DNA sequence: TAGACACGCAAGTGTCCGCTTGCCTATTAT
DNA sequence: ATAATAGGCAAGCGGACACTTGCGTGTCTA
């Protein structure tokens, strides 16, 4: 329902932030590739299912997009949702009062 | 502790985001003032203790600062932690646009 | 076709979150 | 002093979250 909540909840987990770091360093990775690089580059021993669920949340939040090709699934970072959510409080003034519903 | 996690977890709750909206519209409110305006301006019937705990988390995250005066406690928004947090994945500092041209 | 490979689904588990409830301290007013 | 005001502390509860476990589906390869 609430996309803003989904974005912040997705970013609230350190593992998911590192996943976004990895996709920033190398976009279009598969699930196994991400698992391997989380272990070798960041010392995270997260299981395949755990990483898969993290990617599902990131996808629901719109921060990761997916391209299927055969039995493989490539993940791409999408930073579009990050822009407006923080500037909500940066330009102090009418950000809260005039808006209808930006919960 | 991880300050970045605290900031995102604080922003992951809709009530806390509305509290920041309220402080953006009118800085330096007390606890009761916030409770009243959450109800009248946003239709939120959160209890005093609930809002107090929200303010505690926002304070731990560094998003709200406090000034005590007698028996009153005034809350001020602090947007300093918001800047570097999101630009972590925005390469080249393109905070606004960045349409996806992934084909 | 058999089997390895990449991934999905769903139930179970331990922990954290948001909120309530009850009682407390400190400051101000009558 | 008494009462009202403004806020704090801590235990408890229902639900959400992160992760595991086990099995199932579709795809490529030998």
Short mmCIF file of C-alpha atoms (C1' of nucleotides) in Angstrom, two decimals:
data_model
loop_
_atom_site.label_atom_id
_atom_site.label_comp_id
_atom_site.label_asym_id
_atom_site.label_seq_id
_atom_site.Cartn_x
_atom_site.Cartn_y
_atom_site.Cartn_z
CA UNK A 1 0.00 0.00 0.00
CA UNK A 2 2.39 2.65 1.17
CA UNK A 3 5.33 2.87 -1.18
CA UNK A 4 7.26 5.32 0.99
CA UNK A 5 7.08 2.97 3.96
CA UNK A 6 8.22 0.10 1.77
CA UNK A 7 11.26 2.08 0.62
CA UNK A 8 12.34 3.07 4.12
CA UNK A 9 11.70 -0.39 5.55
CA UNK A 10 13.73 -1.88 2.72
CA UNK A 11 16.61 0.50 3.48
CA UNK A 12 16.37 -0.14 7.22
CA UNK A 13 18.20 -3.47 6.92
CA UNK A 14 22.01 -3.44 6.66
CA UNK A 15 22.10 -6.52 4.43
CA UNK A 16 19.72 -4.93 1.94
CA UNK A 17 21.79 -1.75 1.87
CA UNK A 18 24.88 -3.82 1.11
CA UNK A 19 22.96 -5.59 -1.66
CA UNK A 20 22.29 -2.17 -3.18
CA UNK A 21 25.98 -1.38 -2.77
CA UNK A 22 26.84 -4.54 -4.67
CA UNK A 23 24.39 -3.73 -7.46
CA UNK A 24 25.86 -0.25 -7.63
CA UNK A 25 29.33 -1.73 -8.04
CA UNK A 26 28.15 -4.34 -10.55
CA UNK A 27 24.65 -4.08 -11.94
CA UNK A 28 22.65 -7.03 -13.26
CA UNK A 29 23.82 -9.77 -10.92
CA UNK A 30 22.01 -13.04 -10.41
CA UNK A 31 20.99 -14.42 -7.03
CA UNK A 32 23.95 -16.79 -6.74
CA UNK A 33 26.34 -14.12 -7.91
CA UNK A 34 25.06 -11.79 -5.21
CA UNK A 35 25.37 -14.49 -2.55
CA UNK A 36 28.95 -15.18 -3.55
CA UNK A 37 29.98 -11.53 -3.63
CA UNK A 38 28.21 -10.76 -0.34
CA UNK A 39 30.41 -13.41 1.21
CA UNK A 40 33.72 -12.60 -0.48
CA UNK A 41 33.47 -8.81 -0.61
CA UNK A 42 31.53 -8.06 2.57
CA UNK A 43 31.96 -11.14 4.73
CA UNK A 44 28.20 -11.83 4.85
CA UNK A 45 27.25 -15.49 4.98
CA UNK A 46 23.59 -14.99 4.19
CA UNK A 47 21.84 -18.00 2.75
CA UNK A 48 20.36 -18.10 -0.73
CA UNK A 49 16.79 -17.95 0.56
CA UNK A 50 17.58 -15.03 2.83
CA UNK A 51 19.09 -13.03 -0.03
CA UNK A 52 16.16 -14.00 -2.24
CA UNK A 53 13.69 -12.63 0.29
CA UNK A 54 15.72 -9.44 0.63
CA UNK A 55 15.62 -9.02 -3.13
CA UNK A 56 11.87 -9.56 -3.06
CA UNK A 57 11.43 -6.73 -0.59
CA UNK A 58 13.74 -4.46 -2.58
CA UNK A 59 11.71 -5.29 -5.68
CA UNK A 60 8.44 -4.52 -3.90
CA UNK A 61 9.89 -1.17 -2.85
CA UNK A 62 10.82 -0.41 -6.46
CA UNK A 63 14.52 -0.20 -5.66
CA UNK A 64 15.43 -3.28 -7.71
CA UNK A 65 14.14 -4.30 -11.11
CA UNK A 66 14.34 -7.73 -12.66
CA UNK A 67 15.02 -9.22 -16.08
CA UNK A 68 14.39 -12.92 -16.60
CA UNK A 69 16.35 -14.93 -19.13
CA UNK A 70 15.95 -18.68 -19.14
CA UNK A 71 16.58 -20.03 -15.68
CA UNK A 72 18.51 -16.94 -14.64
CA UNK A 73 17.18 -13.73 -13.08
CA UNK A 74 19.22 -10.56 -13.28
CA UNK A 75 18.76 -7.76 -10.76
CA UNK A 76 19.20 -4.08 -11.50
CA UNK A 77 19.22 -1.21 -9.04
CA UNK A 78 16.72 1.59 -9.51
CA UNK A 79 17.38 4.76 -7.55
CA UNK A 80 14.32 6.63 -8.75
CA UNK A 81 12.38 6.25 -5.48
CA UNK A 82 15.24 7.75 -3.46
CA UNK A 83 15.03 11.31 -4.71
CA UNK A 84 11.73 12.73 -3.48
CA UNK A 85 11.47 10.87 -0.17
CA UNK A 86 14.20 12.77 1.63
CA UNK A 87 13.68 16.20 0.10
CA UNK A 88 10.31 16.13 1.85
CA UNK A 89 11.93 17.63 4.96
CA UNK A 90 14.92 19.37 3.42
CA UNK A 91 13.16 22.36 1.93
CA UNK A 92 11.57 23.48 5.15
CA UNK A 93 8.26 25.22 4.74
CA UNK A 94 5.17 24.04 2.90
CA UNK A 95 6.25 20.44 2.46
CA UNK A 96 3.83 19.15 5.05
CA UNK A 97 0.91 21.52 5.14
CA UNK A 98 -0.08 21.73 1.50
CA UNK A 99 0.46 18.12 0.57
CA UNK A 100 -2.58 15.90 0.61
CA UNK A 101 -1.31 12.51 1.74
CA UNK A 102 2.34 11.63 1.56
CA UNK A 103 2.41 9.13 4.36
CA UNK B 1 25.56 0.85 16.87
CA UNK B 2 24.76 1.69 13.32
CA UNK B 3 23.52 5.24 12.99
CA UNK B 4 22.40 4.71 9.41
CA UNK B 5 20.14 1.85 10.46
CA UNK B 6 18.67 4.00 13.21
CA UNK B 7 17.84 6.77 10.75
CA UNK B 8 16.14 4.47 8.25
CA UNK B 9 14.26 2.58 10.96
CA UNK B 10 13.08 5.87 12.38
CA UNK B 11 11.83 6.96 8.95
CA UNK B 12 10.19 3.59 8.30
CA UNK B 13 7.19 4.44 10.47
CA UNK B 14 4.43 6.65 9.01
CA UNK B 15 3.64 8.27 12.37
CA UNK B 16 7.26 9.33 12.83
CA UNK B 17 7.37 10.79 9.33
CA UNK B 18 4.25 12.81 10.12
CA UNK B 19 5.90 13.99 13.34
CA UNK B 20 8.78 15.29 11.22
CA UNK B 21 6.22 16.93 8.94
CA UNK B 22 4.70 18.66 11.94
CA UNK B 23 8.08 19.84 13.20
CA UNK B 24 8.84 21.10 9.70
CA UNK B 25 5.62 23.10 9.71
CA UNK B 26 6.12 24.36 13.27
CA UNK B 27 9.47 23.76 14.94
CA UNK B 28 9.99 23.53 18.69
CA UNK B 29 6.75 21.86 19.74
CA UNK B 30 6.21 20.16 23.07
CA UNK B 31 4.93 16.63 23.48
CA UNK B 32 1.34 17.65 24.18
CA UNK B 33 1.38 20.16 21.37
CA UNK B 34 2.49 17.44 18.99
CA UNK B 35 -0.19 15.06 20.22
CA UNK B 36 -2.87 17.69 19.72
CA UNK B 37 -1.73 18.66 16.24
CA UNK B 38 -1.30 15.05 15.16
CA UNK B 39 -4.95 14.58 15.99
CA UNK B 40 -6.36 17.80 14.57
CA UNK B 41 -4.16 18.18 11.49
CA UNK B 42 -3.59 14.54 10.52
CA UNK B 43 -6.36 12.63 12.24
CA UNK B 44 -3.93 10.52 14.26
CA UNK B 45 -5.15 9.52 17.71
CA UNK B 46 -1.78 8.39 19.00
CA UNK B 47 -1.46 8.38 22.76
CA UNK B 48 1.01 10.54 24.65
CA UNK B 49 3.26 7.60 25.50
CA UNK B 50 3.29 6.41 21.92
CA UNK B 51 4.33 9.84 20.62
CA UNK B 52 6.91 10.10 23.39
CA UNK B 53 8.49 6.82 22.33
CA UNK B 54 8.47 7.92 18.71
CA UNK B 55 10.26 11.11 19.70
CA UNK B 56 12.79 9.05 21.63
CA UNK B 57 13.62 7.01 18.55
CA UNK B 58 13.83 10.14 16.40
CA UNK B 59 16.16 11.64 18.99
CA UNK B 60 18.34 8.51 19.02
CA UNK B 61 18.56 8.71 15.25
CA UNK B 62 19.69 12.32 15.47
CA UNK B 63 16.67 13.58 13.54
CA UNK B 64 15.20 15.48 16.48
CA UNK B 65 16.98 17.61 19.05
CA UNK B 66 15.67 18.70 22.41
CA UNK B 67 15.74 21.79 24.60
CA UNK B 68 14.48 21.55 28.16
CA UNK B 69 12.96 24.51 29.93
CA UNK B 70 11.29 23.96 33.27
CA UNK B 71 8.78 21.16 32.98
CA UNK B 72 8.51 21.59 29.23
CA UNK B 73 10.56 19.91 26.51
CA UNK B 74 10.75 21.44 23.06
CA UNK B 75 11.55 19.34 20.01
CA UNK B 76 13.41 20.57 16.96
CA UNK B 77 13.93 18.79 13.67
CA UNK B 78 17.47 18.17 12.47
CA UNK B 79 17.85 17.16 8.84
CA UNK B 80 21.61 16.79 8.94
CA UNK B 81 21.59 12.97 8.89
CA UNK B 82 19.43 12.91 5.75
CA UNK B 83 21.94 14.26 3.28
CA UNK B 84 24.71 11.70 2.90
CA UNK B 85 22.44 8.72 3.48
CA UNK B 86 20.73 8.54 0.12
CA UNK B 87 23.54 9.85 -2.07
CA UNK B 88 25.33 6.62 -1.22
CA UNK B 89 23.71 4.96 -4.26
CA UNK B 90 23.36 8.03 -6.44
CA UNK B 91 26.51 7.98 -8.46
CA UNK B 92 27.43 11.30 -10.00
CA UNK B 93 25.17 13.22 -7.65
CA UNK B 94 22.13 12.97 -9.94
CA UNK B 95 19.58 13.22 -7.20
CA UNK B 96 16.51 14.26 -9.16
CA UNK B 97 16.17 12.71 -12.59
CA UNK B 98 18.11 9.63 -13.66
CA UNK B 99 15.50 7.97 -15.84
CA UNK B 100 16.14 4.35 -16.56
CA UNK B 101 17.65 3.80 -20.00
CA UNK B 102 18.42 0.15 -19.41
CA UNK B 103 17.82 -0.83 -23.01
"C1'" DT C 1 16.23 -38.99 -20.43
"C1'" DA C 2 18.71 -38.31 -16.11
"C1'" DG C 3 20.70 -35.09 -13.36
"C1'" DA C 4 22.68 -30.81 -12.12
"C1'" DC C 5 21.51 -25.98 -11.84
"C1'" DA C 6 18.94 -21.43 -10.69
"C1'" DC C 7 15.18 -20.21 -8.34
"C1'" DG C 8 10.36 -20.17 -5.95
"C1'" DC C 9 6.97 -21.29 -2.24
"C1'" DA C 10 5.43 -22.03 2.39
"C1'" DA C 11 5.51 -23.28 7.19
"C1'" DG C 12 8.02 -22.76 11.51
"C1'" DT C 13 11.02 -20.07 14.90
"C1'" DG C 14 13.19 -16.54 17.58
"C1'" DT C 15 13.51 -11.63 17.89
"C1'" DC C 16 12.23 -6.85 17.47
"C1'" DC C 17 8.59 -3.11 17.00
"C1'" DG C 18 4.66 -0.31 18.18
"C1'" DC C 19 1.48 0.35 21.59
"C1'" DT C 20 -0.87 0.00 25.93
"C1'" DT C 21 -1.05 -0.02 30.97
"C1'" DG C 22 0.25 1.39 35.38
"C1'" DC C 23 2.91 4.01 38.31
"C1'" DC C 24 6.43 7.47 39.10
"C1'" DT C 25 9.19 12.32 39.29
"C1'" DA C 26 9.43 17.18 38.70
"C1'" DT C 27 7.57 21.71 37.83
"C1'" DT C 28 3.83 25.16 38.16
"C1'" DA C 29 -0.54 27.19 39.88
"C1'" DT C 30 -4.17 27.90 43.48
"C1'" DA D 1 0.27 22.14 51.03
"C1'" DT D 2 -2.73 20.49 47.38
"C1'" DA D 3 -3.75 19.79 42.88
"C1'" DA D 4 -2.89 20.15 38.09
"C1'" DT D 5 0.47 20.00 34.46
"C1'" DA D 6 4.34 17.99 31.48
"C1'" DG D 7 6.80 14.19 31.07
"C1'" DG D 8 9.39 9.51 32.22
"C1'" DC D 9 10.11 4.33 33.21
"C1'" DA D 10 9.20 -0.38 32.71
"C1'" DA D 11 6.56 -4.62 32.02
"C1'" DG D 12 3.46 -6.95 28.92
"C1'" DC D 13 1.01 -8.09 24.50
"C1'" DG D 14 -0.02 -8.83 19.49
"C1'" DG D 15 2.01 -8.47 15.18
"C1'" DA D 16 5.79 -7.91 11.87
"C1'" DC D 17 10.45 -9.10 10.57
"C1'" DA D 18 14.69 -11.96 9.38
"C1'" DC D 19 16.04 -16.38 8.81
"C1'" DT D 20 15.87 -21.39 8.42
"C1'" DT D 21 14.09 -25.75 6.62
"C1'" DG D 22 12.04 -28.63 3.29
"C1'" DC D 23 10.08 -29.39 -0.90
"C1'" DG D 24 8.60 -28.06 -5.67
"C1'" DT D 25 9.17 -25.93 -10.60
"C1'" DG D 26 11.38 -24.82 -14.68
"C1'" DT D 27 15.85 -24.83 -17.41
"C1'" DC D 28 20.12 -26.28 -19.26
"C1'" DT D 29 23.59 -30.04 -20.00
"C1'" DA D 30 25.82 -34.67 -20.50
#
